[in-house]
Amino acid sequence: MKQFALSNLGNVPDQVKAVVEGTEMDSISLAQLRFRYPWELLWGNISKDNVCVAGDAFHPMTPDLGQGACSALEDSVVLARCLAEAFSKKPKNKAEEKEEEEEEFKRIKMGLEKYAKERRYRGIDLITSSYLVGVIQQSDGKMLNFLRDKMSSLLAGVPLKKADFDCGKLSMS
């Protein structure tokens, strides 16, 4: 694994090579990239009852956009905001406690459905953009290589546009 990484670094500063060489073997992992078709998000369901997916499980993408961790943080902000309402109401007395459990389950389910609805199109956008940028950057075809070389300034702007996303704010109340 270490030799594979070193042989694929290309022309990088010696400090970068030293980091890879100094990395302990038990700290190196290899994970296969996963792909989710955008239409799976369009017609599929990312939440069921009181369970939902977020982060890479929701929108796995290649590193071409550099947005994986950022979009997972976006997910967490939106998810926290959507669930905050479900946990904000508390039972007033013991008699209401049993009814409240069922009500709370319904509110959690509605919060997760709201999260899924709010994040659906952002996930589709990220997955599709990542895939297209990756195909263009890694193409061996003459036509795509020509377009990539001539449109490199446009391609460079795609990750920046994806990073300029406002997922809203968390309320302190």
PDB file of C-alpha atoms in Angstrom:
ATOM      1  CA  MET A   1       0.000   0.000   0.000  1.00  0.00           C
ATOM      2  CA  LYS A   2       2.743   2.434   0.940  1.00  0.00           C
ATOM      3  CA  GLN A   3       4.714   1.631  -2.224  1.00  0.00           C
ATOM      4  CA  PHE A   4       1.562   2.028  -4.306  1.00  0.00           C
ATOM      5  CA  ALA A   5       0.914   5.460  -2.793  1.00  0.00           C
ATOM      6  CA  LEU A   6       4.531   6.545  -3.269  1.00  0.00           C
ATOM      7  CA  SER A   7       4.652   5.362  -6.874  1.00  0.00           C
ATOM      8  CA  ASN A   8       1.496   7.358  -7.693  1.00  0.00           C
ATOM      9  CA  LEU A   9       2.513  10.633  -6.059  1.00  0.00           C
ATOM     10  CA  GLY A  10       4.234  11.920  -9.169  1.00  0.00           C
ATOM     11  CA  ASN A  11       6.231  15.120  -8.918  1.00  0.00           C
ATOM     12  CA  VAL A  12       5.525  16.317  -5.379  1.00  0.00           C
ATOM     13  CA  PRO A  13       7.792  17.968  -2.808  1.00  0.00           C
ATOM     14  CA  ASP A  14      10.021  15.706  -0.734  1.00  0.00           C
ATOM     15  CA  GLN A  15       8.067  16.684   2.400  1.00  0.00           C
ATOM     16  CA  VAL A  16       4.945  15.027   0.969  1.00  0.00           C
ATOM     17  CA  LYS A  17       6.859  11.840   0.209  1.00  0.00           C
ATOM     18  CA  ALA A  18       8.341  11.920   3.720  1.00  0.00           C
ATOM     19  CA  VAL A  19       4.845  12.036   5.241  1.00  0.00           C
ATOM     20  CA  VAL A  20       3.794   8.926   3.299  1.00  0.00           C
ATOM     21  CA  GLU A  21       7.056   7.124   4.081  1.00  0.00           C
ATOM     22  CA  GLY A  22       6.741   7.964   7.790  1.00  0.00           C
ATOM     23  CA  THR A  23       3.142   6.788   8.059  1.00  0.00           C
ATOM     24  CA  GLU A  24       2.690   3.581  10.059  1.00  0.00           C
ATOM     25  CA  MET A  25       1.185   0.702   8.085  1.00  0.00           C
ATOM     26  CA  ASP A  26      -1.733   0.298  10.494  1.00  0.00           C
ATOM     27  CA  SER A  27      -2.673   3.927   9.764  1.00  0.00           C
ATOM     28  CA  ILE A  28      -3.075   3.323   6.032  1.00  0.00           C
ATOM     29  CA  SER A  29      -6.407   2.122   4.746  1.00  0.00           C
ATOM     30  CA  LEU A  30      -7.838   1.496   1.331  1.00  0.00           C
ATOM     31  CA  ALA A  31     -11.524   1.929   0.656  1.00  0.00           C
ATOM     32  CA  GLN A  32     -13.224   1.418  -2.649  1.00  0.00           C
ATOM     33  CA  LEU A  33     -15.029   4.458  -4.003  1.00  0.00           C
ATOM     34  CA  ARG A  34     -18.781   4.024  -4.077  1.00  0.00           C
ATOM     35  CA  PHE A  35     -21.220   5.533  -6.510  1.00  0.00           C
ATOM     36  CA  ARG A  36     -24.884   6.289  -6.100  1.00  0.00           C
ATOM     37  CA  TYR A  37     -26.950   7.131  -9.140  1.00  0.00           C
ATOM     38  CA  PRO A  38     -28.558  10.569  -8.731  1.00  0.00           C
ATOM     39  CA  TRP A  39     -31.993   9.209  -9.637  1.00  0.00           C
ATOM     40  CA  GLU A  40     -31.800   6.935  -6.591  1.00  0.00           C
ATOM     41  CA  LEU A  41     -32.044  10.112  -4.521  1.00  0.00           C
ATOM     42  CA  LEU A  42     -34.718  11.549  -6.758  1.00  0.00           C
ATOM     43  CA  TRP A  43     -37.055   8.548  -6.475  1.00  0.00           C
ATOM     44  CA  GLY A  44     -35.627   6.765  -3.457  1.00  0.00           C
ATOM     45  CA  ASN A  45     -36.064   7.343   0.225  1.00  0.00           C
ATOM     46  CA  ILE A  46     -33.239   8.287   2.593  1.00  0.00           C
ATOM     47  CA  SER A  47     -35.401   8.169   5.701  1.00  0.00           C
ATOM     48  CA  LYS A  48     -37.717   5.530   7.112  1.00  0.00           C
ATOM     49  CA  ASP A  49     -39.522   5.865  10.420  1.00  0.00           C
ATOM     50  CA  ASN A  50     -36.924   7.203  12.869  1.00  0.00           C
ATOM     51  CA  VAL A  51     -33.803   6.378  10.823  1.00  0.00           C
ATOM     52  CA  CYS A  52     -32.092   8.299   8.032  1.00  0.00           C
ATOM     53  CA  VAL A  53     -28.764   8.429   6.243  1.00  0.00           C
ATOM     54  CA  ALA A  54     -26.354  11.337   6.075  1.00  0.00           C
ATOM     55  CA  GLY A  55     -22.834  12.047   4.859  1.00  0.00           C
ATOM     56  CA  ASP A  56     -21.209   9.505   2.546  1.00  0.00           C
ATOM     57  CA  ALA A  57     -24.053   7.047   3.045  1.00  0.00           C
ATOM     58  CA  PHE A  58     -26.368   9.675   1.588  1.00  0.00           C
ATOM     59  CA  HIS A  59     -24.180  11.239  -1.100  1.00  0.00           C
ATOM     60  CA  PRO A  60     -21.037   9.203  -1.773  1.00  0.00           C
ATOM     61  CA  MET A  61     -18.809  10.994  -4.252  1.00  0.00           C
ATOM     62  CA  THR A  62     -15.347  10.954  -5.695  1.00  0.00           C
ATOM     63  CA  PRO A  63     -12.866  13.486  -4.291  1.00  0.00           C
ATOM     64  CA  ASP A  64     -12.998  15.566  -7.482  1.00  0.00           C
ATOM     65  CA  LEU A  65     -15.065  18.328  -5.861  1.00  0.00           C
ATOM     66  CA  GLY A  66     -13.418  18.248  -2.442  1.00  0.00           C
ATOM     67  CA  GLN A  67     -16.854  18.526  -0.819  1.00  0.00           C
ATOM     68  CA  GLY A  68     -17.344  15.210   1.001  1.00  0.00           C
ATOM     69  CA  ALA A  69     -16.676  16.348   4.569  1.00  0.00           C
ATOM     70  CA  CYS A  70     -18.180  19.790   3.961  1.00  0.00           C
ATOM     71  CA  SER A  71     -21.451  18.340   2.715  1.00  0.00           C
ATOM     72  CA  ALA A  72     -21.539  15.949   5.672  1.00  0.00           C
ATOM     73  CA  LEU A  73     -21.267  18.983   7.962  1.00  0.00           C
ATOM     74  CA  GLU A  74     -24.083  20.630   6.005  1.00  0.00           C
ATOM     75  CA  ASP A  75     -26.137  17.471   6.593  1.00  0.00           C
ATOM     76  CA  SER A  76     -25.494  17.662  10.323  1.00  0.00           C
ATOM     77  CA  VAL A  77     -26.604  21.307  10.555  1.00  0.00           C
ATOM     78  CA  VAL A  78     -29.807  20.652   8.611  1.00  0.00           C
ATOM     79  CA  LEU A  79     -30.496  17.416  10.508  1.00  0.00           C
ATOM     80  CA  ALA A  80     -29.994  19.103  13.877  1.00  0.00           C
ATOM     81  CA  ARG A  81     -32.313  21.946  12.903  1.00  0.00           C
ATOM     82  CA  CYS A  82     -35.002  19.545  11.652  1.00  0.00           C
ATOM     83  CA  LEU A  83     -34.821  17.371  14.783  1.00  0.00           C
ATOM     84  CA  ALA A  84     -34.681  20.254  17.246  1.00  0.00           C
ATOM     85  CA  GLU A  85     -38.450  20.665  17.079  1.00  0.00           C
ATOM     86  CA  ALA A  86     -39.038  16.979  17.826  1.00  0.00           C
ATOM     87  CA  PHE A  87     -37.123  17.208  21.071  1.00  0.00           C
ATOM     88  CA  SER A  88     -38.285  20.644  22.149  1.00  0.00           C
ATOM     89  CA  LYS A  89     -41.645  19.512  23.572  1.00  0.00           C
ATOM     90  CA  LYS A  90     -41.610  17.719  26.924  1.00  0.00           C
ATOM     91  CA  PRO A  91     -44.492  16.009  28.787  1.00  0.00           C
ATOM     92  CA  LYS A  92     -46.033  18.013  31.610  1.00  0.00           C
ATOM     93  CA  ASN A  93     -46.918  15.059  33.861  1.00  0.00           C
ATOM     94  CA  LYS A  94     -46.690  11.236  34.119  1.00  0.00           C
ATOM     95  CA  ALA A  95     -50.066  10.674  32.465  1.00  0.00           C
ATOM     96  CA  GLU A  96     -48.916  12.495  29.352  1.00  0.00           C
ATOM     97  CA  GLU A  97     -45.575  10.651  29.263  1.00  0.00           C
ATOM     98  CA  LYS A  98     -46.880   7.529  27.466  1.00  0.00           C
ATOM     99  CA  GLU A  99     -48.758   9.568  24.884  1.00  0.00           C
ATOM    100  CA  GLU A 100     -45.724  11.801  24.510  1.00  0.00           C
ATOM    101  CA  GLU A 101     -43.484   8.875  23.490  1.00  0.00           C
ATOM    102  CA  GLU A 102     -45.749   8.099  20.548  1.00  0.00           C
ATOM    103  CA  GLU A 103     -46.039  11.786  19.665  1.00  0.00           C
ATOM    104  CA  GLU A 104     -42.286  12.232  19.886  1.00  0.00           C
ATOM    105  CA  PHE A 105     -41.746   9.288  17.525  1.00  0.00           C
ATOM    106  CA  LYS A 106     -44.088  10.951  15.022  1.00  0.00           C
ATOM    107  CA  ARG A 107     -42.299  14.286  15.375  1.00  0.00           C
ATOM    108  CA  ILE A 108     -38.897  12.620  14.877  1.00  0.00           C
ATOM    109  CA  LYS A 109     -40.194  10.865  11.778  1.00  0.00           C
ATOM    110  CA  MET A 110     -41.530  14.172  10.418  1.00  0.00           C
ATOM    111  CA  GLY A 111     -38.217  15.893  11.212  1.00  0.00           C
ATOM    112  CA  LEU A 112     -36.280  13.235   9.324  1.00  0.00           C
ATOM    113  CA  GLU A 113     -38.645  13.492   6.371  1.00  0.00           C
ATOM    114  CA  LYS A 114     -38.149  17.264   6.385  1.00  0.00           C
ATOM    115  CA  TYR A 115     -34.355  16.752   6.425  1.00  0.00           C
ATOM    116  CA  ALA A 116     -34.582  14.287   3.518  1.00  0.00           C
ATOM    117  CA  LYS A 117     -36.700  16.677   1.490  1.00  0.00           C
ATOM    118  CA  GLU A 118     -34.436  19.636   2.200  1.00  0.00           C
ATOM    119  CA  ARG A 119     -31.192  17.784   1.346  1.00  0.00           C
ATOM    120  CA  ARG A 120     -32.399  15.684  -1.610  1.00  0.00           C
ATOM    121  CA  TYR A 121     -31.526  18.087  -4.424  1.00  0.00           C
ATOM    122  CA  ARG A 122     -28.228  19.156  -2.853  1.00  0.00           C
ATOM    123  CA  GLY A 123     -27.224  15.478  -2.754  1.00  0.00           C
ATOM    124  CA  ILE A 124     -28.255  14.982  -6.385  1.00  0.00           C
ATOM    125  CA  ASP A 125     -26.272  18.068  -7.389  1.00  0.00           C
ATOM    126  CA  LEU A 126     -23.128  16.963  -5.523  1.00  0.00           C
ATOM    127  CA  ILE A 127     -23.187  13.390  -6.814  1.00  0.00           C
ATOM    128  CA  THR A 128     -23.818  14.434 -10.413  1.00  0.00           C
ATOM    129  CA  SER A 129     -21.219  17.207 -10.403  1.00  0.00           C
ATOM    130  CA  SER A 130     -18.582  15.010  -8.802  1.00  0.00           C
ATOM    131  CA  TYR A 131     -19.186  12.269 -11.335  1.00  0.00           C
ATOM    132  CA  LEU A 132     -19.072  14.596 -14.346  1.00  0.00           C
ATOM    133  CA  VAL A 133     -15.944  16.432 -13.203  1.00  0.00           C
ATOM    134  CA  GLY A 134     -14.257  13.081 -12.509  1.00  0.00           C
ATOM    135  CA  VAL A 135     -15.170  11.682 -15.931  1.00  0.00           C
ATOM    136  CA  ILE A 136     -13.839  14.769 -17.671  1.00  0.00           C
ATOM    137  CA  GLN A 137     -10.638  14.947 -15.609  1.00  0.00           C
ATOM    138  CA  GLN A 138      -9.813  11.268 -15.981  1.00  0.00           C
ATOM    139  CA  SER A 139     -10.852  10.769 -19.584  1.00  0.00           C
ATOM    140  CA  ASP A 140      -8.638   9.072 -22.138  1.00  0.00           C
ATOM    141  CA  GLY A 141     -10.834  10.152 -25.041  1.00  0.00           C
ATOM    142  CA  LYS A 142      -9.512  12.787 -27.435  1.00  0.00           C
ATOM    143  CA  MET A 143     -12.736  14.803 -27.488  1.00  0.00           C
ATOM    144  CA  LEU A 144     -13.118  14.984 -23.721  1.00  0.00           C
ATOM    145  CA  ASN A 145      -9.394  15.721 -23.313  1.00  0.00           C
ATOM    146  CA  PHE A 146      -9.705  18.579 -25.801  1.00  0.00           C
ATOM    147  CA  LEU A 147     -12.724  19.977 -23.987  1.00  0.00           C
ATOM    148  CA  ARG A 148     -11.045  19.529 -20.602  1.00  0.00           C
ATOM    149  CA  ASP A 149      -7.911  21.351 -21.741  1.00  0.00           C
ATOM    150  CA  LYS A 150      -9.860  24.179 -23.368  1.00  0.00           C
ATOM    151  CA  MET A 151     -12.381  24.522 -20.554  1.00  0.00           C
ATOM    152  CA  SER A 152     -10.034  24.074 -17.586  1.00  0.00           C
ATOM    153  CA  SER A 153     -10.905  27.484 -16.135  1.00  0.00           C
ATOM    154  CA  LEU A 154     -14.595  26.545 -16.160  1.00  0.00           C
ATOM    155  CA  LEU A 155     -13.908  23.171 -14.535  1.00  0.00           C
ATOM    156  CA  ALA A 156     -11.783  24.817 -11.842  1.00  0.00           C
ATOM    157  CA  GLY A 157     -14.756  26.938 -10.831  1.00  0.00           C
ATOM    158  CA  VAL A 158     -17.138  24.013 -10.276  1.00  0.00           C
ATOM    159  CA  PRO A 159     -15.751  22.986  -6.858  1.00  0.00           C
ATOM    160  CA  LEU A 160     -15.725  26.616  -5.737  1.00  0.00           C
ATOM    161  CA  LYS A 161     -19.381  27.044  -6.699  1.00  0.00           C
ATOM    162  CA  LYS A 162     -20.318  23.864  -4.821  1.00  0.00           C
ATOM    163  CA  ALA A 163     -18.520  25.129  -1.713  1.00  0.00           C
ATOM    164  CA  ASP A 164     -20.506  28.377  -1.733  1.00  0.00           C
ATOM    165  CA  PHE A 165     -23.641  26.843  -0.207  1.00  0.00           C
ATOM    166  CA  ASP A 166     -25.610  28.152   2.745  1.00  0.00           C
ATOM    167  CA  CYS A 167     -27.356  25.372   4.663  1.00  0.00           C
ATOM    168  CA  GLY A 168     -28.796  27.827   7.180  1.00  0.00           C
ATOM    169  CA  LYS A 169     -28.094  28.405  10.828  1.00  0.00           C
ATOM    170  CA  LEU A 170     -28.777  26.550  14.040  1.00  0.00           C
ATOM    171  CA  SER A 171     -30.895  28.448  16.525  1.00  0.00           C
ATOM    172  CA  MET A 172     -29.745  28.695  20.122  1.00  0.00           C
ATOM    173  CA  SER A 173     -33.319  28.655  21.459  1.00  0.00           C
TER     174      SER A 173
END
